[in-house]
Each structure stands twice: as structure tokens, then as C-alpha cells.
PDB file of C-alpha atoms and ligand atoms in Angstrom:
ATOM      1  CA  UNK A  54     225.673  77.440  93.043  1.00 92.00           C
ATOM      2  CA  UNK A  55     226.515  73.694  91.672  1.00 97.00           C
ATOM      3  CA  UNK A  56     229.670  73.314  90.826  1.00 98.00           C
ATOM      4  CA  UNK A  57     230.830  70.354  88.287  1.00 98.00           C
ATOM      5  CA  UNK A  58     234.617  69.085  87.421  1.00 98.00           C
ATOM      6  CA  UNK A  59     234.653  66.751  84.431  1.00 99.00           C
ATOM      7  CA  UNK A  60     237.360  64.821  84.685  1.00 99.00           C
ATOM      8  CA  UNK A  61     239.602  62.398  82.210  1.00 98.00           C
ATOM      9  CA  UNK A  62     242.928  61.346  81.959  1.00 98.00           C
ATOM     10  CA  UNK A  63     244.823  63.614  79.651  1.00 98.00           C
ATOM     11  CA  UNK A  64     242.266  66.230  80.280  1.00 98.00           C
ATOM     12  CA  UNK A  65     243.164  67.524  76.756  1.00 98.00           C
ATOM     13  CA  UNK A  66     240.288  65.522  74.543  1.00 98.00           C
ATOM     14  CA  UNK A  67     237.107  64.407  76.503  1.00 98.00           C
ATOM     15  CA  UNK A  68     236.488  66.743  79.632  1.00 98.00           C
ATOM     16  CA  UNK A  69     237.545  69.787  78.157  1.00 98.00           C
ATOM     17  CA  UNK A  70     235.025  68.862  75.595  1.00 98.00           C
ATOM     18  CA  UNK A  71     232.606  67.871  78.051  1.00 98.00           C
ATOM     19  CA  UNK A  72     233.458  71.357  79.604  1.00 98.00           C
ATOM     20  CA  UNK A  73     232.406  73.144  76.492  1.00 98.00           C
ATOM     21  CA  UNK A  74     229.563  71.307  75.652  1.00 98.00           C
ATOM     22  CA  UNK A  75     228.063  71.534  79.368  1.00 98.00           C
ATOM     23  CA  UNK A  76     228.272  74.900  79.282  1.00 98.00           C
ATOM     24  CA  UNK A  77     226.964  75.515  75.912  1.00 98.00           C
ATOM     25  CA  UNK A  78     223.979  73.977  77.022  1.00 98.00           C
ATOM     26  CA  UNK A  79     224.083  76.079  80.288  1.00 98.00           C
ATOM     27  CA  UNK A  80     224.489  79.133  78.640  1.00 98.00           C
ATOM     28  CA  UNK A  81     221.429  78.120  76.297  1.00 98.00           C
ATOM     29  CA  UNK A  82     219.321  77.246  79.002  1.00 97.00           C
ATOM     30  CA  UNK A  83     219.541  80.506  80.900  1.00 98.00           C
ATOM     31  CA  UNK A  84     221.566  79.077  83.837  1.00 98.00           C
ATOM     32  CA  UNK A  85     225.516  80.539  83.376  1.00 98.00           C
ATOM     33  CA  UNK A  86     224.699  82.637  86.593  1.00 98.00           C
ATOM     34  CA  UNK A  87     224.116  79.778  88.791  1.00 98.00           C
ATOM     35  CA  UNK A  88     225.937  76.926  87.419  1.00 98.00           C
ATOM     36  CA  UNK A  89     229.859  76.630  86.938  1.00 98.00           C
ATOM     37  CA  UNK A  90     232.458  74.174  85.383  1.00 98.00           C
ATOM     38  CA  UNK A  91     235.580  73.206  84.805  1.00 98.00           C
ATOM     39  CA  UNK A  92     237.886  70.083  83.798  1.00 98.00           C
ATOM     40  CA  UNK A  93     241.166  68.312  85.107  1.00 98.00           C
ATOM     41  CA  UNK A  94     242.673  65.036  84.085  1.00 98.00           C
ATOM     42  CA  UNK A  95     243.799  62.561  86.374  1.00 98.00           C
ATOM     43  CA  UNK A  96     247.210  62.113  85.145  1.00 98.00           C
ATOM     44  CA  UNK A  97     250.188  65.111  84.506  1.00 98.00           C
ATOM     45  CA  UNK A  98     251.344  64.311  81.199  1.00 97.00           C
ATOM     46  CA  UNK A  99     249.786  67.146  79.226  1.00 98.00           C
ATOM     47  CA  UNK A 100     249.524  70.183  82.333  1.00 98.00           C
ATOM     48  CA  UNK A 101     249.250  73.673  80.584  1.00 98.00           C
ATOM     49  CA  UNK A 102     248.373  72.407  77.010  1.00 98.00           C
ATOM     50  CA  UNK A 103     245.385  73.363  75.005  1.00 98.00           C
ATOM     51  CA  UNK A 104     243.031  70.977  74.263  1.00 98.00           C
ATOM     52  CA  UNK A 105     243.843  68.420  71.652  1.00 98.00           C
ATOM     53  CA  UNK A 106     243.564  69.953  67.820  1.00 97.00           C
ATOM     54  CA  UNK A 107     241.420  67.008  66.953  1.00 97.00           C
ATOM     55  CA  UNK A 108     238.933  67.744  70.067  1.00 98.00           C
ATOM     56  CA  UNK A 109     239.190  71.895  68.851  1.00 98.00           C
ATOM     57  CA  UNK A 110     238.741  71.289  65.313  1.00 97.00           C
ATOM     58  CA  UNK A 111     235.236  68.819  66.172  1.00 97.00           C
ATOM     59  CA  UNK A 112     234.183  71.052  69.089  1.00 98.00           C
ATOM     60  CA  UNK A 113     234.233  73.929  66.886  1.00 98.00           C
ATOM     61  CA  UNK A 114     232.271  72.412  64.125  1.00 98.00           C
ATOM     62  CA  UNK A 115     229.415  72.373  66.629  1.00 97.00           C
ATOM     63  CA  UNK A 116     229.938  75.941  67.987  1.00 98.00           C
ATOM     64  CA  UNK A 117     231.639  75.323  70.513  1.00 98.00           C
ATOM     65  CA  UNK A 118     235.181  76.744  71.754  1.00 98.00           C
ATOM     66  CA  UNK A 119     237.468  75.352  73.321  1.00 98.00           C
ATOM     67  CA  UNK A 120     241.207  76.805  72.898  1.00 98.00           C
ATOM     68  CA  UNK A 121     240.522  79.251  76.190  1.00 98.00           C
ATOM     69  CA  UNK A 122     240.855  75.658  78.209  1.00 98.00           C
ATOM     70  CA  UNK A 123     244.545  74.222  79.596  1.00 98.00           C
ATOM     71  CA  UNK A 124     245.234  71.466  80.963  1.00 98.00           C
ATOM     72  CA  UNK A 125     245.588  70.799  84.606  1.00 98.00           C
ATOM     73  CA  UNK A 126     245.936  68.090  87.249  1.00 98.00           C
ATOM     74  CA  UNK A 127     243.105  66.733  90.147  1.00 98.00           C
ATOM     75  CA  UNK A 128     244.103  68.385  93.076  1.00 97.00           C
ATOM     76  CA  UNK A 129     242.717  67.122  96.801  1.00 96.00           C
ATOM     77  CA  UNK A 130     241.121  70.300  96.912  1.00 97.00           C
ATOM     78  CA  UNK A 131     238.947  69.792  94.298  1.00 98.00           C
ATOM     79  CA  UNK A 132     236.911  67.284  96.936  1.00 98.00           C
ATOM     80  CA  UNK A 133     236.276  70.880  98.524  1.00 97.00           C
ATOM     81  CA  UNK A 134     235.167  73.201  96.065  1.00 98.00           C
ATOM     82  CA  UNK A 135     233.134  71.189  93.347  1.00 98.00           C
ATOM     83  CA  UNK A 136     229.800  69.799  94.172  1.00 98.00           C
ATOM     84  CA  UNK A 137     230.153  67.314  91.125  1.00 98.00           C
ATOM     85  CA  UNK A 138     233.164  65.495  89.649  1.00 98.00           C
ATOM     86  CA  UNK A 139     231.597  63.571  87.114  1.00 99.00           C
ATOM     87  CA  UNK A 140     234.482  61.165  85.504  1.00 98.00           C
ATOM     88  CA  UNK A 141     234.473  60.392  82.014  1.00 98.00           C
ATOM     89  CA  UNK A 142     235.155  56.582  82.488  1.00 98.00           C
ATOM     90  CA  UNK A 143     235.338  54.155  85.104  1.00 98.00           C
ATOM     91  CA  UNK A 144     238.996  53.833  85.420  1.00 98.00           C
ATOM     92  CA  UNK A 145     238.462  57.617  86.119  1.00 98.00           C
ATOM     93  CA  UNK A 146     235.895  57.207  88.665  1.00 98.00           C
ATOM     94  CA  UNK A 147     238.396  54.425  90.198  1.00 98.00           C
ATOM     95  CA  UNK A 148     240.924  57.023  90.559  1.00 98.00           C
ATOM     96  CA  UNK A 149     238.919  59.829  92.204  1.00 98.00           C
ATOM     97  CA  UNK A 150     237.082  57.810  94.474  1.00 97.00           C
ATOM     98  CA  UNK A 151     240.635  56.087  95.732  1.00 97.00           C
ATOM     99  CA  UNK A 152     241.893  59.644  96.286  1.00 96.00           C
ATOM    100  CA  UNK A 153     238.703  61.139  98.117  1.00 95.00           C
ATOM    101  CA  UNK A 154     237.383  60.982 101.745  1.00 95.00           C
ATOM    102  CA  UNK A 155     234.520  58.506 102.162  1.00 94.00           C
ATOM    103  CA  UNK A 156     232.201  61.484 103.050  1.00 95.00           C
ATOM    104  CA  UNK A 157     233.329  62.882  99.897  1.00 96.00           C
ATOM    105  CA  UNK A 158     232.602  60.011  97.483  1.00 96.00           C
ATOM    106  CA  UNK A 159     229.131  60.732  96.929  1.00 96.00           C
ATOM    107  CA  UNK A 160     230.336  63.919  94.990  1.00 98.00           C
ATOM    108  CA  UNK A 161     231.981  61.158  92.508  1.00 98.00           C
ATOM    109  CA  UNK A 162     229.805  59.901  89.505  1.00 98.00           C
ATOM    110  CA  UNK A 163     230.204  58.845  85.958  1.00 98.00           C
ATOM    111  CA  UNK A 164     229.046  61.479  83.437  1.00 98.00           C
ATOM    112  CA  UNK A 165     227.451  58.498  81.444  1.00 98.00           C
ATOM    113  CA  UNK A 166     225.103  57.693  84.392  1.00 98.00           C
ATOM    114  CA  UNK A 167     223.125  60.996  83.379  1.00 98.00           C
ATOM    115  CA  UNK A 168     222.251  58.886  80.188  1.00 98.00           C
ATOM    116  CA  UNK A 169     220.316  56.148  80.851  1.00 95.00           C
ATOM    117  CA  UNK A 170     219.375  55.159  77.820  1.00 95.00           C
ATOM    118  CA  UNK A 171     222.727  55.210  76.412  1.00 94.00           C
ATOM    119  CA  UNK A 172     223.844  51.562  78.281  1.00 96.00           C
ATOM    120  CA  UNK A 173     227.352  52.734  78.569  1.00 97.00           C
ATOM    121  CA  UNK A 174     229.415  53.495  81.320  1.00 98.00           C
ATOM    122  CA  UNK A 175     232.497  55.391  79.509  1.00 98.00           C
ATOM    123  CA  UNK A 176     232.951  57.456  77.283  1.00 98.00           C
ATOM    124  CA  UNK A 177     235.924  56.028  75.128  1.00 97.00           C
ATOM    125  CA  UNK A 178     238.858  57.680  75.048  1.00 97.00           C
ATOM    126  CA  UNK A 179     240.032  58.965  71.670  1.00 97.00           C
ATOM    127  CA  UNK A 180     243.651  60.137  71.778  1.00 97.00           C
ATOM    128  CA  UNK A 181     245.025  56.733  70.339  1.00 95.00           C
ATOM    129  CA  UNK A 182     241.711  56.011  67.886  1.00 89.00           C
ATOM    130  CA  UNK A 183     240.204  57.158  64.583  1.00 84.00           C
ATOM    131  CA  UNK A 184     239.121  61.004  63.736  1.00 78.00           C
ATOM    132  CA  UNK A 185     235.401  60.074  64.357  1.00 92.00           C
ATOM    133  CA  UNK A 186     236.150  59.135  67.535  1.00 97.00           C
ATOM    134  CA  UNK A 187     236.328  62.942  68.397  1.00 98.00           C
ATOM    135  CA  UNK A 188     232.506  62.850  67.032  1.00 97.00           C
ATOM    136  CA  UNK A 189     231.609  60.276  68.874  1.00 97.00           C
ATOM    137  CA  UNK A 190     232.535  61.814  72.122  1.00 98.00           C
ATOM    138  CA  UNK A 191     231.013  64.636  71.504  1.00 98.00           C
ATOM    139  CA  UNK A 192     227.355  62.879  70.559  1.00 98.00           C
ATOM    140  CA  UNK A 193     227.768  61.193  73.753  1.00 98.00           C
ATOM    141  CA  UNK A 194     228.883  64.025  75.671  1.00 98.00           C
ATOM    142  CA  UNK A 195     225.912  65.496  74.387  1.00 98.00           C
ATOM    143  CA  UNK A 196     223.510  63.546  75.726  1.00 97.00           C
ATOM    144  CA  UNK A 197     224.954  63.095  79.320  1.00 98.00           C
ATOM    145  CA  UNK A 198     224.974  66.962  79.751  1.00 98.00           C
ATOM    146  CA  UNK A 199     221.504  67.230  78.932  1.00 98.00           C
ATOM    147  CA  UNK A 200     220.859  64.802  81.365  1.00 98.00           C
ATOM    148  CA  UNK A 201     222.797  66.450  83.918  1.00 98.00           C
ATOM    149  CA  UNK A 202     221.627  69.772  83.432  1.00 98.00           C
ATOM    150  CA  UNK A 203     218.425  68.240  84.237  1.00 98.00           C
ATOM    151  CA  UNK A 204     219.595  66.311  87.192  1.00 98.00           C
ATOM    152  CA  UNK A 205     221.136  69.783  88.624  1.00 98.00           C
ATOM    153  CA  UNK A 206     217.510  71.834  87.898  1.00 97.00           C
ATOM    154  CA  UNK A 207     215.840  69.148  89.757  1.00 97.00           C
ATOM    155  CA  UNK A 208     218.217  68.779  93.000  1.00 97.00           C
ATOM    156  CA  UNK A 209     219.046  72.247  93.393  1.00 97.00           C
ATOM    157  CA  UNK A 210     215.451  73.809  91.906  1.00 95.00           C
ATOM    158  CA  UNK A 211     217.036  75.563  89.191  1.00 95.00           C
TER     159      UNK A 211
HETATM  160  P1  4NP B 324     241.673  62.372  77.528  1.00 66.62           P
HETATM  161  O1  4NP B 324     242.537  61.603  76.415  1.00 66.62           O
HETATM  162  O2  4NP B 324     241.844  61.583  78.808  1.00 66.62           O
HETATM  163  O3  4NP B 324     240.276  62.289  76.994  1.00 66.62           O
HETATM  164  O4  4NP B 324     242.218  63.774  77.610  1.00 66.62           O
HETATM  165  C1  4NP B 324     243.888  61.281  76.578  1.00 66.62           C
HETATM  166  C2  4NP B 324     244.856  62.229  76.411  1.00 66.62           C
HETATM  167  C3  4NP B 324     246.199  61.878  76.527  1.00 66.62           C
HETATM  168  C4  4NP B 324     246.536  60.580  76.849  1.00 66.62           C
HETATM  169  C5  4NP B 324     245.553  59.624  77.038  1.00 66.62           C
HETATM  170  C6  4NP B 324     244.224  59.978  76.908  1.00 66.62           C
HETATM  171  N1  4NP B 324     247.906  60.230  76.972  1.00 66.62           N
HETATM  172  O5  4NP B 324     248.198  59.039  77.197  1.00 66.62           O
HETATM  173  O6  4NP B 324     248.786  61.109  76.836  1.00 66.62           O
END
């Protein structure tokens, strides 16, 4: 079973959203029994919390729930048990792949990679920005998961 970590910096606005969205779409498609996910940030400051009201109150708008979620840290271990971390930046991805094995950095992407069509590499973070920033996250979030979820079916024949 695939295994995917999203992964940001707070972990309290974009993975946990790209958590919920992911497996939304996972759930839709038919695939919850063979597919898992969760989310850590790369940084301690908000360990334990709930997602960001901002990030709950958009999330929710589109169905999706995400006040189960709570913060937590990357551990080494995570290398181990996750097929996938997909970071949610590049400053992200800098971070995992200088705390990884080089056998394990091919487990490291960027979650905008699984839109092409997008041209971006991050998704930009919104804890400091504007309320639509929160929307725009999740329309890009979007997209990438699609993408993924279609990456996954294709190298693991789901
Ligand atoms: P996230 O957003 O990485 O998408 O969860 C942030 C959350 C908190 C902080 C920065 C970004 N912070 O500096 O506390």
C-alpha cells in the first residue's frame, strides 16, 4: 500500500490541507483501502495544534474536514515508513532531502511536480498573507492530488 507524507513548515495550513484534500479524492475514487496519508511540518513551532482556523474554515467550505488533524514534527523515521513525502515547497524539499539517506531521496518530491501544467514549484505559504490565500492553496492543492492519485494508479497498478 503507497504511503504519502505531505509535508510543510508549520504543518498547520498547507499539508494538513493537502492531507484532506488527497484523501477526499481517494476516498472518491474508490482507493481508501489501499492508499494512506498523513502530514508533518518541518519545523516544531505549532506540535499538537489543530490546523489553522483559516485553513478549517476554507477546507470545510469544500467538504472537507480537517479539525481531526494535529500537528506534528518530521521524524527520521518517516524515511522508513512512507513511500512518498511530497513537500509543499522547495525550501521544504531542501530540508527533507538534507535530512534523508541518499538511497532514500528518491522518496522526496514536490507535490507541485504532479501538476505540470501549473509552472510552479511551491505552493505559497499562507500563514502571513491574505484570506484568499487559503483558497488559493487549496485550488492548487487540488490539482497536484489529482495528479498524484494518478501517478500512484499508474506505478503501483491501482
Ligand atoms: P504551513 O504554514 O507551513 O503551511 O503550515 C505556516 C505555519 C506557521 C508558520 C509558518 C508557515 N510559522 O512561522 O509559525
Amino acid at each position: 500500500m503507497p504511503k504519502v507524507l505531505f509535508v510543510c513548515l508549520g504543518n498547520i495550513c498547507r499539508s494538513p490541507t493537502a492531507q484532506g484534500v488527497f484523501m477526499k479524492l481517494v476516498e472518491e475514487q474508490g482507493l481508501a483501502h489501499v492508499v494512506a496519508a498523513d502530514s508533518a511540518g518541518t519545523h516544531a513551532y505549532h506540535v499538537g495544534e489543530p490546523p489553522d482556523p483559516r485553513a478549517q474554515e476554507a477546507a470545510r467550505k469544500r467538504g472537507i474536514d480537517l479539525s481531526p488533524q494535529r500537528a506534528r514534527q518530521v521524524v527520521e523515521r518517516d524515511f522508513e515508513t512512507f513511500d512518498y513525502l511530497v513537500a509543499m515547497d522547495t525550501e521544504n524539499l531542501a530540508f527533507l532531502c538534507s535530512l534523508c539517506s541518499p538511497r532514500q531521496e528518491g522518496k522526496v518530491r514536490l507535490l507541485m511536480e504532479f501538476a505540470p501544467g501549473s509552472g510552479l514549484r511551491d505552493v505559497p505559504d499562507p500563514y502571513y498573507g491574505a484570506r484568499n490565500g487559503f483558497e488559493r492553496v487549496l485550488d492548487l492543492v487540488e490539482e497536484a492530488a489529482g495528479g498524484l492519485i494518478g501517478h500512484l494508479r499508474a506505478a503501483h497498478r491501482l
